[in-house]
JSON list of C-alpha atoms and ligand atoms in Angstrom, two decimals:
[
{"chain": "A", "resi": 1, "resn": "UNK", "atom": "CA", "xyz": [80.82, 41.90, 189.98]},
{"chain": "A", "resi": 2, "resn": "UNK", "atom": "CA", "xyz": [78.40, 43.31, 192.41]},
{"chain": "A", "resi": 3, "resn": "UNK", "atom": "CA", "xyz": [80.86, 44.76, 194.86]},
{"chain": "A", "resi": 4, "resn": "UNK", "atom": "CA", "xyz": [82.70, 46.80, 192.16]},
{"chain": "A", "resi": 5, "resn": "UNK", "atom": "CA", "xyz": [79.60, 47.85, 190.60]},
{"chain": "A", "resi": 6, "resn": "UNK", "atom": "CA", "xyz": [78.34, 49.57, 193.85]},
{"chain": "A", "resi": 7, "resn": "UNK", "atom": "CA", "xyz": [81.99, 51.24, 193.96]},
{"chain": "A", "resi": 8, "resn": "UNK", "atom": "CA", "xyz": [81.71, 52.87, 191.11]},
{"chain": "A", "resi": 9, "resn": "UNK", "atom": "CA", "xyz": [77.91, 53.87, 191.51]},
{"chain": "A", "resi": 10, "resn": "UNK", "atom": "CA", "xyz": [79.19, 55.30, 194.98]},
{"chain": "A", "resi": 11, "resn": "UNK", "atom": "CA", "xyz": [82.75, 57.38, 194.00]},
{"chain": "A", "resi": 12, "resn": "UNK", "atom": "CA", "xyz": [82.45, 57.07, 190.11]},
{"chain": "A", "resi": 13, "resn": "UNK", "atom": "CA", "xyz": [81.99, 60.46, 188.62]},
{"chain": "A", "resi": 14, "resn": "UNK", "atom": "CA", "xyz": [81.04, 60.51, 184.78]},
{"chain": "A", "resi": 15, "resn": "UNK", "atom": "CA", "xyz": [83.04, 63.50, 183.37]},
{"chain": "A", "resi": 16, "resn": "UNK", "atom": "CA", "xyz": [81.38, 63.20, 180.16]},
{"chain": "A", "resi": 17, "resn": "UNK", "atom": "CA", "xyz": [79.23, 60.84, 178.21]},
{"chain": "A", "resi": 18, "resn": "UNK", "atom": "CA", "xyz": [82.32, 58.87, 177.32]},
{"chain": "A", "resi": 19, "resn": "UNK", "atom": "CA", "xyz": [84.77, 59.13, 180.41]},
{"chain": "A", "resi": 20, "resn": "UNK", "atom": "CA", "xyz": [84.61, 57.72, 183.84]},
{"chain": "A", "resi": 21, "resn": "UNK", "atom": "CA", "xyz": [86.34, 59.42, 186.40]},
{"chain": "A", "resi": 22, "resn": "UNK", "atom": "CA", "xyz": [87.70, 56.30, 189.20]},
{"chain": "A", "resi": 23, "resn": "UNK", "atom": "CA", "xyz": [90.43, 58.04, 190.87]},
{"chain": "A", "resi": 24, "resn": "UNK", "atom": "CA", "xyz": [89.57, 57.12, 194.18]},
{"chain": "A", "resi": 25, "resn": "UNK", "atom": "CA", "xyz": [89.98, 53.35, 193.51]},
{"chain": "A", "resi": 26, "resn": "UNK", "atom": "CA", "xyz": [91.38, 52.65, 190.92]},
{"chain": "A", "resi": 27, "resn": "UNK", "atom": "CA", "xyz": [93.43, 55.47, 188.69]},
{"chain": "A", "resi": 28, "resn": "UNK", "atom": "CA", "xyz": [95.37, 57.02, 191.62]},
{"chain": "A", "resi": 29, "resn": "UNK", "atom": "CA", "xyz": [94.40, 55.78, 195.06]},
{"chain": "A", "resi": 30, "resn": "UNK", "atom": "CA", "xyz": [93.95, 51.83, 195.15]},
{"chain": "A", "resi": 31, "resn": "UNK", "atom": "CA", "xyz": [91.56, 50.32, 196.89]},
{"chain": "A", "resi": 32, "resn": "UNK", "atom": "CA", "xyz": [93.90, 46.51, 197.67]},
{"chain": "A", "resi": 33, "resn": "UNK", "atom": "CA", "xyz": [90.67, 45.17, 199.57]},
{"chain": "A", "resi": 34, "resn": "UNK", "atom": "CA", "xyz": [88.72, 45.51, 196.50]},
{"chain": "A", "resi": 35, "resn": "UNK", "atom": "CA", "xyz": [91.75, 44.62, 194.04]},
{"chain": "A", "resi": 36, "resn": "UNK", "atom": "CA", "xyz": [91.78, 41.47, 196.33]},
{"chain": "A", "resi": 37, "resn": "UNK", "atom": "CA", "xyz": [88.16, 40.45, 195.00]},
{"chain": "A", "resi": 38, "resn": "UNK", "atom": "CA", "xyz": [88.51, 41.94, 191.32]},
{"chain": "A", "resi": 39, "resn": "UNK", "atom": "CA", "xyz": [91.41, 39.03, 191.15]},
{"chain": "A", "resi": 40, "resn": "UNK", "atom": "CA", "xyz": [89.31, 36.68, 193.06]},
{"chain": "A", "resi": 41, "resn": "UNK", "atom": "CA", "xyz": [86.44, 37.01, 190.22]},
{"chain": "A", "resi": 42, "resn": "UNK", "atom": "CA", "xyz": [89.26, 36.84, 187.76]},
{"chain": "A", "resi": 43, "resn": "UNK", "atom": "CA", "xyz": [90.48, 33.31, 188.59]},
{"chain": "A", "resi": 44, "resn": "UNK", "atom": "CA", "xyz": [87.41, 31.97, 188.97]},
{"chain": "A", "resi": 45, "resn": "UNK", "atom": "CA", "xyz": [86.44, 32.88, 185.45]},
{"chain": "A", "resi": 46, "resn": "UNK", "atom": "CA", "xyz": [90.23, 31.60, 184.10]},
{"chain": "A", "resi": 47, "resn": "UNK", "atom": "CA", "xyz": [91.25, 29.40, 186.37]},
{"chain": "A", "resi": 48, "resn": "UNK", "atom": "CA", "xyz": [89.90, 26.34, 183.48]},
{"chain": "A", "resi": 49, "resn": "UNK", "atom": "CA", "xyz": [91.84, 28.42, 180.65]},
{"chain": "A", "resi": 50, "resn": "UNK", "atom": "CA", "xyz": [95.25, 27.07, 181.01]},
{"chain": "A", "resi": 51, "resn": "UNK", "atom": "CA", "xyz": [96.82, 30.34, 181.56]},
{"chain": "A", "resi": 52, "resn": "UNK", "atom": "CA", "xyz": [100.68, 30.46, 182.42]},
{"chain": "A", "resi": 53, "resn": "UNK", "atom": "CA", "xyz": [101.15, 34.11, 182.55]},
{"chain": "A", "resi": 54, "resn": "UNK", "atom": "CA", "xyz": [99.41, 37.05, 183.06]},
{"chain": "A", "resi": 55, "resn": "UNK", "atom": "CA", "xyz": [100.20, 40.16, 181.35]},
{"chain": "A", "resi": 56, "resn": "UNK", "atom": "CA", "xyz": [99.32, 43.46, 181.76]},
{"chain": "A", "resi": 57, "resn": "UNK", "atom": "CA", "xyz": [99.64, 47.34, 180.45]},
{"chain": "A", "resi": 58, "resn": "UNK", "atom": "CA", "xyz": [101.22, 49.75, 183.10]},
{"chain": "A", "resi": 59, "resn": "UNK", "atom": "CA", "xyz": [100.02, 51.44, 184.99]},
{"chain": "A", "resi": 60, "resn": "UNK", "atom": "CA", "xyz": [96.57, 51.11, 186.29]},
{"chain": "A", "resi": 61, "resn": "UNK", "atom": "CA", "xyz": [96.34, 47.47, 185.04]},
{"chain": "A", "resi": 62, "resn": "UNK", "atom": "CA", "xyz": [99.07, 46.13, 187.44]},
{"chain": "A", "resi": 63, "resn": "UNK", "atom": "CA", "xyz": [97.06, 46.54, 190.74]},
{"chain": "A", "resi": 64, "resn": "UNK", "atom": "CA", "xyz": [94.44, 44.10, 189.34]},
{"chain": "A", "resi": 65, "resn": "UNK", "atom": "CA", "xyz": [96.37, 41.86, 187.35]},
{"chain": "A", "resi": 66, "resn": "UNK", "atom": "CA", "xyz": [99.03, 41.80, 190.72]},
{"chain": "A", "resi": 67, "resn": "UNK", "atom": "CA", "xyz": [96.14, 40.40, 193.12]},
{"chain": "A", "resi": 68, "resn": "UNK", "atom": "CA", "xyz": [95.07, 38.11, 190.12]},
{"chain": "A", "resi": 69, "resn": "UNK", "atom": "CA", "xyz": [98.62, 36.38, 189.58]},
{"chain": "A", "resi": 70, "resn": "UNK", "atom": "CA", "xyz": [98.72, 36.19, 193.51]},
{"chain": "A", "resi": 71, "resn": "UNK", "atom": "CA", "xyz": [94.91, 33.82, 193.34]},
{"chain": "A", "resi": 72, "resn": "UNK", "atom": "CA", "xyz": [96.48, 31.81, 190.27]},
{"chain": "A", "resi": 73, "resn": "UNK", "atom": "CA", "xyz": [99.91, 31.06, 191.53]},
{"chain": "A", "resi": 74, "resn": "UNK", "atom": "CA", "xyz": [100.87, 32.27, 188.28]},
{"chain": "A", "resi": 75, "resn": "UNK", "atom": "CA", "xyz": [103.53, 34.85, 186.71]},
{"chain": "A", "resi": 76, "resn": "UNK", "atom": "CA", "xyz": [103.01, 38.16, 185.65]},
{"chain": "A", "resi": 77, "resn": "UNK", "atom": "CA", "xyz": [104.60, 40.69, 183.43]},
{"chain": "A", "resi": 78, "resn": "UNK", "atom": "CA", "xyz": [103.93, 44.14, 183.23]},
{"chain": "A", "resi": 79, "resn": "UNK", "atom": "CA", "xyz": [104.17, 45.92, 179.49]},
{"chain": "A", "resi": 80, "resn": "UNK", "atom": "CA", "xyz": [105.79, 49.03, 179.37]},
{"chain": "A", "resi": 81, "resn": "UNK", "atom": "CA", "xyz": [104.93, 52.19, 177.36]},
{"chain": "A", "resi": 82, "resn": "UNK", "atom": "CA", "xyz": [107.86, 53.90, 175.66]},
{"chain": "A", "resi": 83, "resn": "UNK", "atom": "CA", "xyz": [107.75, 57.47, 173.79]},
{"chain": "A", "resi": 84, "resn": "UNK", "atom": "CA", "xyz": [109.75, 56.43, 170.84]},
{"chain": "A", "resi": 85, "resn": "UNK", "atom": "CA", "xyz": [110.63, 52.64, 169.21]},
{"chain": "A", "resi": 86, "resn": "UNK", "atom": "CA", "xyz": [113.82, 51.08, 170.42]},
{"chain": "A", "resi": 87, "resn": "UNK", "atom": "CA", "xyz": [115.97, 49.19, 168.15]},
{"chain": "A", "resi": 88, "resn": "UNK", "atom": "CA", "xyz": [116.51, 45.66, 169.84]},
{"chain": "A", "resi": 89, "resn": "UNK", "atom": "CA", "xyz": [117.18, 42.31, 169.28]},
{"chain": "A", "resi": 90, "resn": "UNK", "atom": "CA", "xyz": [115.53, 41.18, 172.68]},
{"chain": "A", "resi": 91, "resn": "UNK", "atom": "CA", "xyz": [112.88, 43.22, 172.66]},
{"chain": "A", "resi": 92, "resn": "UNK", "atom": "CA", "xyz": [109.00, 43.00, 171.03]},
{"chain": "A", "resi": 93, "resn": "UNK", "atom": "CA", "xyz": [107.33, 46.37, 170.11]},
{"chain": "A", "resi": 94, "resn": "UNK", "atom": "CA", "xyz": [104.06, 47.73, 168.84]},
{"chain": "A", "resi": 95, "resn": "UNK", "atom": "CA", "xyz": [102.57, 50.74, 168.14]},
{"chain": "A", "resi": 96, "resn": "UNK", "atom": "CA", "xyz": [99.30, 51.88, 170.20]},
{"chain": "A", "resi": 97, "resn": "UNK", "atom": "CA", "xyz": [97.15, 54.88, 169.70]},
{"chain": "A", "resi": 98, "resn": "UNK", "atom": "CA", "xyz": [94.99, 55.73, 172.57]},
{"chain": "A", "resi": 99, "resn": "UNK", "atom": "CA", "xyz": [92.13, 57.52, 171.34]},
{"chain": "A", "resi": 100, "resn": "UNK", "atom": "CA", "xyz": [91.46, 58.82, 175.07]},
{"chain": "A", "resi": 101, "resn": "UNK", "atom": "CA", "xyz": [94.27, 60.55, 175.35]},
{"chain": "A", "resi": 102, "resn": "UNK", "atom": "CA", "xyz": [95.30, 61.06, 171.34]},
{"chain": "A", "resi": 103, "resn": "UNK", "atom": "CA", "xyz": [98.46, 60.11, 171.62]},
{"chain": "A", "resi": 104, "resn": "UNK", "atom": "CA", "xyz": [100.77, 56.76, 170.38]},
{"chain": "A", "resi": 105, "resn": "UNK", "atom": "CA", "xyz": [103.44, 54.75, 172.26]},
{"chain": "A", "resi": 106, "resn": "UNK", "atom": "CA", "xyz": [105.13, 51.69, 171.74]},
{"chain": "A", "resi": 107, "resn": "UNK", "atom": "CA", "xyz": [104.06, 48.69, 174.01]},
{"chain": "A", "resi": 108, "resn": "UNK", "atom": "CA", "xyz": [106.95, 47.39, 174.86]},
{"chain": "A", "resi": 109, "resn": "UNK", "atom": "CA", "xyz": [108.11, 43.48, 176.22]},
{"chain": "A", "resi": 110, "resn": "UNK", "atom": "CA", "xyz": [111.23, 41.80, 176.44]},
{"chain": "A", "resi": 111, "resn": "UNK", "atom": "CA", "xyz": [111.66, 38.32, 174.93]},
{"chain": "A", "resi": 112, "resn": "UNK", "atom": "CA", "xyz": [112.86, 36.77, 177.71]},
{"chain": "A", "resi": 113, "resn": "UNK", "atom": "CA", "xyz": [109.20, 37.28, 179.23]},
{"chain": "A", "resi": 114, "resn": "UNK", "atom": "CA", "xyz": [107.60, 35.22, 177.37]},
{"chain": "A", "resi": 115, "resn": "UNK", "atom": "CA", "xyz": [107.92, 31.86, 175.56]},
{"chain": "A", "resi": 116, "resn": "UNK", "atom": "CA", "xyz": [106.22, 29.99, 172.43]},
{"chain": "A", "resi": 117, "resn": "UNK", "atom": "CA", "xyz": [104.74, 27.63, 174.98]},
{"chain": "A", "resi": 118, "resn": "UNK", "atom": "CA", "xyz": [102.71, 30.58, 176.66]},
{"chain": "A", "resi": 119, "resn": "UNK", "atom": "CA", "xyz": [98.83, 31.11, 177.47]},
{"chain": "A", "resi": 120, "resn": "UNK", "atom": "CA", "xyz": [98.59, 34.33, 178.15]},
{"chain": "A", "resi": 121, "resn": "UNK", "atom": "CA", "xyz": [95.62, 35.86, 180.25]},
{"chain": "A", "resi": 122, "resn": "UNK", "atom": "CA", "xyz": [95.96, 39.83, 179.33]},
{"chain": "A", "resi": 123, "resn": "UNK", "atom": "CA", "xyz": [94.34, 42.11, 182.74]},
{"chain": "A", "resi": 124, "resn": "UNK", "atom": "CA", "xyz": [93.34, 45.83, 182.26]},
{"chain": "A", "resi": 125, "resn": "UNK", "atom": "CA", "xyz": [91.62, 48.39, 183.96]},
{"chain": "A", "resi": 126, "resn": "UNK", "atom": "CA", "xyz": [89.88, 49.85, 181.38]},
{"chain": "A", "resi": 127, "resn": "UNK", "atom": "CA", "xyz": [88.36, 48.71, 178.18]},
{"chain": "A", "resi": 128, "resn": "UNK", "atom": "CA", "xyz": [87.30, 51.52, 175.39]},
{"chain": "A", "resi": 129, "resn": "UNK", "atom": "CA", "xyz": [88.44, 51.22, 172.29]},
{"chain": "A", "resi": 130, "resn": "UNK", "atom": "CA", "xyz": [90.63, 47.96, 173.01]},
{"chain": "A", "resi": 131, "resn": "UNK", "atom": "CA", "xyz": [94.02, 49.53, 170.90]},
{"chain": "A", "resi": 132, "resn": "UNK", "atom": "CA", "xyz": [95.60, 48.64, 174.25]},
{"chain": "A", "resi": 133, "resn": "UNK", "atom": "CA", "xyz": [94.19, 45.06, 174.42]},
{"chain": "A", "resi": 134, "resn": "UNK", "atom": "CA", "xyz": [95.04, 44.73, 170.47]},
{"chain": "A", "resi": 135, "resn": "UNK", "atom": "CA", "xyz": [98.55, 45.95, 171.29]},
{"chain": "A", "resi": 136, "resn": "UNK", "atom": "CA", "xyz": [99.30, 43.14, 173.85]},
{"chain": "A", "resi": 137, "resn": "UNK", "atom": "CA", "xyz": [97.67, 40.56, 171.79]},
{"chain": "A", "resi": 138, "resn": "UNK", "atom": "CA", "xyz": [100.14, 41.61, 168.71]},
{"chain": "A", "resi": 139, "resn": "UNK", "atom": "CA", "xyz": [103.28, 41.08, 170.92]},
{"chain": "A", "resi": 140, "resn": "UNK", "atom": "CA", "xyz": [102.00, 37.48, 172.28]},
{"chain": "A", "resi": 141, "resn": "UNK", "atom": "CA", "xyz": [101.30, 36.55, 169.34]},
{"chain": "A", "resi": 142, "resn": "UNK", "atom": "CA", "xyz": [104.34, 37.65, 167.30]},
{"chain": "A", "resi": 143, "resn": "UNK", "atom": "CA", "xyz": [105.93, 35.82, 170.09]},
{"chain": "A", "resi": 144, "resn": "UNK", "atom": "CA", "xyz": [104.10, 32.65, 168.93]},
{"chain": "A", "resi": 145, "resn": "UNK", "atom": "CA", "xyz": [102.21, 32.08, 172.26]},
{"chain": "A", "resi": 146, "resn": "UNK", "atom": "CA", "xyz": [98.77, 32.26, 172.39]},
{"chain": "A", "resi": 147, "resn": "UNK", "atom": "CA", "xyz": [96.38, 34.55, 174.26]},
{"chain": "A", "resi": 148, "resn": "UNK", "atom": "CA", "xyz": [93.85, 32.17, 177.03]},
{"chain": "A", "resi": 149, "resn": "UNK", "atom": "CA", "xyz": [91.66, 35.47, 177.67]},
{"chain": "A", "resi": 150, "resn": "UNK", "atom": "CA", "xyz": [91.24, 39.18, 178.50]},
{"chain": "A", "resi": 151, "resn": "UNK", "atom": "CA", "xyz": [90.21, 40.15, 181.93]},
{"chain": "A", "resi": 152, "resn": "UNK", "atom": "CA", "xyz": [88.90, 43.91, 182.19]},
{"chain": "A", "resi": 153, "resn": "UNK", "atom": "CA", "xyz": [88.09, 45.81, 185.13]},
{"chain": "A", "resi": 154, "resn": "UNK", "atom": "CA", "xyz": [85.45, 48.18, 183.66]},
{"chain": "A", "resi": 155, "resn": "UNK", "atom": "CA", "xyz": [84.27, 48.13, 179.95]},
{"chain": "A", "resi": 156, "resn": "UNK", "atom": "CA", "xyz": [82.90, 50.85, 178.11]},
{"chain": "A", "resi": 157, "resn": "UNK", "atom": "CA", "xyz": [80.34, 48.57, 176.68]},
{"chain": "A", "resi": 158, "resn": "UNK", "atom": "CA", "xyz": [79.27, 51.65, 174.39]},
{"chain": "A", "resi": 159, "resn": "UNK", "atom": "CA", "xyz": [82.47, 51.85, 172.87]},
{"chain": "A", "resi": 160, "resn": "UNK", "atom": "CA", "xyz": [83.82, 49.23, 169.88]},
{"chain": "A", "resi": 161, "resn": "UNK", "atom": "CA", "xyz": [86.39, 47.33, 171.80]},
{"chain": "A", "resi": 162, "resn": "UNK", "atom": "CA", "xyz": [84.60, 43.93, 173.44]},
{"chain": "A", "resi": 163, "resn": "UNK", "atom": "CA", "xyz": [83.12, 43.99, 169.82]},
{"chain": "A", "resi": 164, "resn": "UNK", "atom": "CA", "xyz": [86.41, 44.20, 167.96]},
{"chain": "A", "resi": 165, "resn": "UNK", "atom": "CA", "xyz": [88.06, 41.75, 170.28]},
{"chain": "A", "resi": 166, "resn": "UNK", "atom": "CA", "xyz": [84.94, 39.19, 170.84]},
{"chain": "A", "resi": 167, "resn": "UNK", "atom": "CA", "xyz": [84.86, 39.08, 166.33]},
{"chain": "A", "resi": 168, "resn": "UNK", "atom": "CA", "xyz": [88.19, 38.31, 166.98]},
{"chain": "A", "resi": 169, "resn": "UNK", "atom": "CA", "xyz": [87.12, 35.05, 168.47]},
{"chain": "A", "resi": 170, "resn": "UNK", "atom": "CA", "xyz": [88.88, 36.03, 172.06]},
{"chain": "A", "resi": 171, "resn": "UNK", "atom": "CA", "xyz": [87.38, 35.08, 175.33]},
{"chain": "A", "resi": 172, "resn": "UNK", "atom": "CA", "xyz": [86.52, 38.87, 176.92]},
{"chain": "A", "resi": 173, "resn": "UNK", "atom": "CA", "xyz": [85.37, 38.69, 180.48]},
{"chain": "A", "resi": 174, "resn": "UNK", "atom": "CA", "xyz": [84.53, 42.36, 181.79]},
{"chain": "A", "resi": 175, "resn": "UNK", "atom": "CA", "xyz": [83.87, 42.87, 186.05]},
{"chain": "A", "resi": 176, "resn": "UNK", "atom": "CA", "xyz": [81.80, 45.72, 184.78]},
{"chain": "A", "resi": 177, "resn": "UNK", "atom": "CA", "xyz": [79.97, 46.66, 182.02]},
{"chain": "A", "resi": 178, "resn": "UNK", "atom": "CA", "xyz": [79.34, 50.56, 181.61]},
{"chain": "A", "resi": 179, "resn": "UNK", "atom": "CA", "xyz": [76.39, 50.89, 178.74]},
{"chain": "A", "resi": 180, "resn": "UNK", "atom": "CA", "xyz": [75.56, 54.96, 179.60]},
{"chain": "A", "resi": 181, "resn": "UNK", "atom": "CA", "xyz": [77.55, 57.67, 180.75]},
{"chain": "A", "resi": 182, "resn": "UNK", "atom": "CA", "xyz": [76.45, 61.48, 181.24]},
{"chain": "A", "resi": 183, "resn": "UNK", "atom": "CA", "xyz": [75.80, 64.15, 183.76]},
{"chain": "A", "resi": 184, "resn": "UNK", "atom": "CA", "xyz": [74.80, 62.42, 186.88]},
{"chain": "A", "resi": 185, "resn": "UNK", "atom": "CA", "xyz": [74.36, 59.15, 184.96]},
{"chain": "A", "resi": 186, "resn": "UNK", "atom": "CA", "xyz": [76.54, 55.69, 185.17]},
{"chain": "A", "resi": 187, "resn": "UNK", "atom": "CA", "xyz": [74.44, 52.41, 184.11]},
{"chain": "A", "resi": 188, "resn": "UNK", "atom": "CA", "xyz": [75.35, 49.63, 183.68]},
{"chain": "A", "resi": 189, "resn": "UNK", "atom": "CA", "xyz": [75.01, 46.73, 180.54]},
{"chain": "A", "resi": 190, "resn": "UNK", "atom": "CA", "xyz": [72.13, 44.62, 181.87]},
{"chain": "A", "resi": 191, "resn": "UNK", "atom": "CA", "xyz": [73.28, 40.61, 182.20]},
{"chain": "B", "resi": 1, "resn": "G4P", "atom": "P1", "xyz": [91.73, 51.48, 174.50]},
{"chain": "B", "resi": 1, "resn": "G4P", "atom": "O1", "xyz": [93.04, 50.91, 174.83]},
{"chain": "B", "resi": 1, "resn": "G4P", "atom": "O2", "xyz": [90.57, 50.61, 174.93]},
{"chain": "B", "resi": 1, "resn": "G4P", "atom": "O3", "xyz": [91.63, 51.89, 173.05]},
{"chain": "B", "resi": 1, "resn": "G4P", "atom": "O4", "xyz": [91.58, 52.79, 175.36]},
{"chain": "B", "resi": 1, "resn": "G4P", "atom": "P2", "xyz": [92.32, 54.17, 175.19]},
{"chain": "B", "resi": 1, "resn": "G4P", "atom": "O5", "xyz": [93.63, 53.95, 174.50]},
{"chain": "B", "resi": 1, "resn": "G4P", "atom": "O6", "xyz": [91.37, 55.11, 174.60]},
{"chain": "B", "resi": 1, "resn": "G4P", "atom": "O7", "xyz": [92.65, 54.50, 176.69]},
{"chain": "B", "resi": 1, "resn": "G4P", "atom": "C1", "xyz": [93.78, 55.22, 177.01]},
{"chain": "B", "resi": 1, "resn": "G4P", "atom": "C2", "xyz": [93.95, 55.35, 178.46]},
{"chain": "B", "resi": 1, "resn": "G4P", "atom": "O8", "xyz": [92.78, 55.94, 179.04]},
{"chain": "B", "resi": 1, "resn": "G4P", "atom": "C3", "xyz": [94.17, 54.07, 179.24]},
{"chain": "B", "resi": 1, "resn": "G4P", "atom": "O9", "xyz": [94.90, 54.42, 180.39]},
{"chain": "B", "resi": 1, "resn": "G4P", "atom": "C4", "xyz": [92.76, 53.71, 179.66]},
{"chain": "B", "resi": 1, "resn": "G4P", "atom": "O10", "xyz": [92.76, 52.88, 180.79]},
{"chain": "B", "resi": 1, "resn": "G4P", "atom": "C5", "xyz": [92.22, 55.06, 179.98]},
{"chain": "B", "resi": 1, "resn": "G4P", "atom": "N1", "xyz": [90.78, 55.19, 179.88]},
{"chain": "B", "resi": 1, "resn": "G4P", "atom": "C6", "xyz": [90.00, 55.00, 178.79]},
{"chain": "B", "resi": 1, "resn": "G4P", "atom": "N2", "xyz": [88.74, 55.33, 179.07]},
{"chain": "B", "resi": 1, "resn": "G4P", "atom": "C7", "xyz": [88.73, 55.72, 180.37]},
{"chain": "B", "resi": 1, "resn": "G4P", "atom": "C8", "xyz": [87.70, 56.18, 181.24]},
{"chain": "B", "resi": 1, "resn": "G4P", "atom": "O11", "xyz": [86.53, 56.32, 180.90]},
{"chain": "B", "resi": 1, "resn": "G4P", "atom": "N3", "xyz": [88.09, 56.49, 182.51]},
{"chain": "B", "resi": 1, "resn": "G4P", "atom": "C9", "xyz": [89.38, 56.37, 182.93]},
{"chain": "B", "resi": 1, "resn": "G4P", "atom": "N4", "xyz": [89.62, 56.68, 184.21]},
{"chain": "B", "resi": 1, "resn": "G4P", "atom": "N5", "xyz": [90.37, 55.95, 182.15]},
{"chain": "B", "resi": 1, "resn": "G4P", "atom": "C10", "xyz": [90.03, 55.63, 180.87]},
{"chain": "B", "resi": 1, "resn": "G4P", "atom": "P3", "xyz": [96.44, 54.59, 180.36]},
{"chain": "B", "resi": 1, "resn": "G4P", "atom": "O12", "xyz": [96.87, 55.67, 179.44]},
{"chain": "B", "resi": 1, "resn": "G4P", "atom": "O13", "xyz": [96.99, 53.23, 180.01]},
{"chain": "B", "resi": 1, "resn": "G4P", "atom": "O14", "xyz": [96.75, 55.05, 181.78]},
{"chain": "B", "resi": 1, "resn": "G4P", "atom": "P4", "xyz": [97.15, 54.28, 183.09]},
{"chain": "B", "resi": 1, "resn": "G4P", "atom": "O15", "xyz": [96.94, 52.80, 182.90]},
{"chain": "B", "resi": 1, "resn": "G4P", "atom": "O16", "xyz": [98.57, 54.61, 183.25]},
{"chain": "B", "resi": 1, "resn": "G4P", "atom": "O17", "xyz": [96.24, 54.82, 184.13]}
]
């Protein structure tokens, strides 16, 4: 996506050679104009998949999975991150580990959410070592629904996740593709 490219070329700062700083748009101020487009590009990539729901990972996922559900006329359910595992009857839980930030929580949705009958479309804003993306596909599918695609925002294309989630055999569709990061230095995965 052309538009969010420039973005990030513009107000991106690479903090290192494996983190991209997107504050300004994306992590802490939202740009809606631009989330407005990122879910336009979205459901014309999915609108064939015979999605029913979109899901997504707070927090920075719900601003672009929010516009998306909007374009689709669809449903959307945020999954929450708790500290410590809940013991319910109504709820689905997994653990994540976030290598970013080295630390684990349990993705969290409640069963009422989502049914067997479900094609889920999972939105997030960033893609690097896809434990996130893994988590949300283990609660749809313990669920017995099935998972229509993943919609990212901006992939770490140097990092394993796409990799890990494309063997998988699931449909990954990233707005853009980050293959270098360092001092000074954002580029892009060349398509
Ligand atoms: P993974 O799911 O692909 O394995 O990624 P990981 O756990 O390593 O990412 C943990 C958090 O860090 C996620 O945010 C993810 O969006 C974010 N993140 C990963 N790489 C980058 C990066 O290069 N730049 C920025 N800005 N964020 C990155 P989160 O904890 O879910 O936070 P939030 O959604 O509440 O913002």
């Amino acid at each position: 996506m052309e538009t969010l490219k420039q973005r990030i070329l513009a107000d991106g700062v690479a903090l290192s050679e494996t983190v991209l700083k997107v504050d300004s748009f994306l992590n802490h101020g939202v740009d809606a104009q631009l989330m407005y487009e990122i879910g336009t590009s979205f459901k014309n990539y999915f609108e064939h998949h015979q999605v029913t729901k979109i899901f997504t990972i707070e927090s920075s996922g719900i601003a672009p999975a929010v516009m998306t559900a909007m374009q689709m006329d669809l449903p959307m359910v945020t999954l929450k991150k708790q500290s410590s595992k809940i013991l319910k009857d109504d709820l689905y839980q997994t653990t994540v580990h976030s290598f970013t930030k080295s630390t684990d929580y349990q993705l969290t949705l409640s069963k009422k959410y989502i049914s067997k009958d479900d094609h889920v479309l999972i939105i997030d804003d960033f893609l690097a070592n896809g434990e996130a993306a893994l988590g949300a596909i283990r609660l749809v599918e313990e669920a017995g629904a099935k998972v229509a695609g993943i919609g990212i925002v901006i992939e770490k294309s140097f990092q394993p996740g796409r990799q890990l989630l494309v063997d998988k055999g699931y449909d990954v569709y990233s707005l853009a593709r980050i293959s270098k990061l360092g001092s000074g230095i954002i580029e892009f995965v060349e398509e």
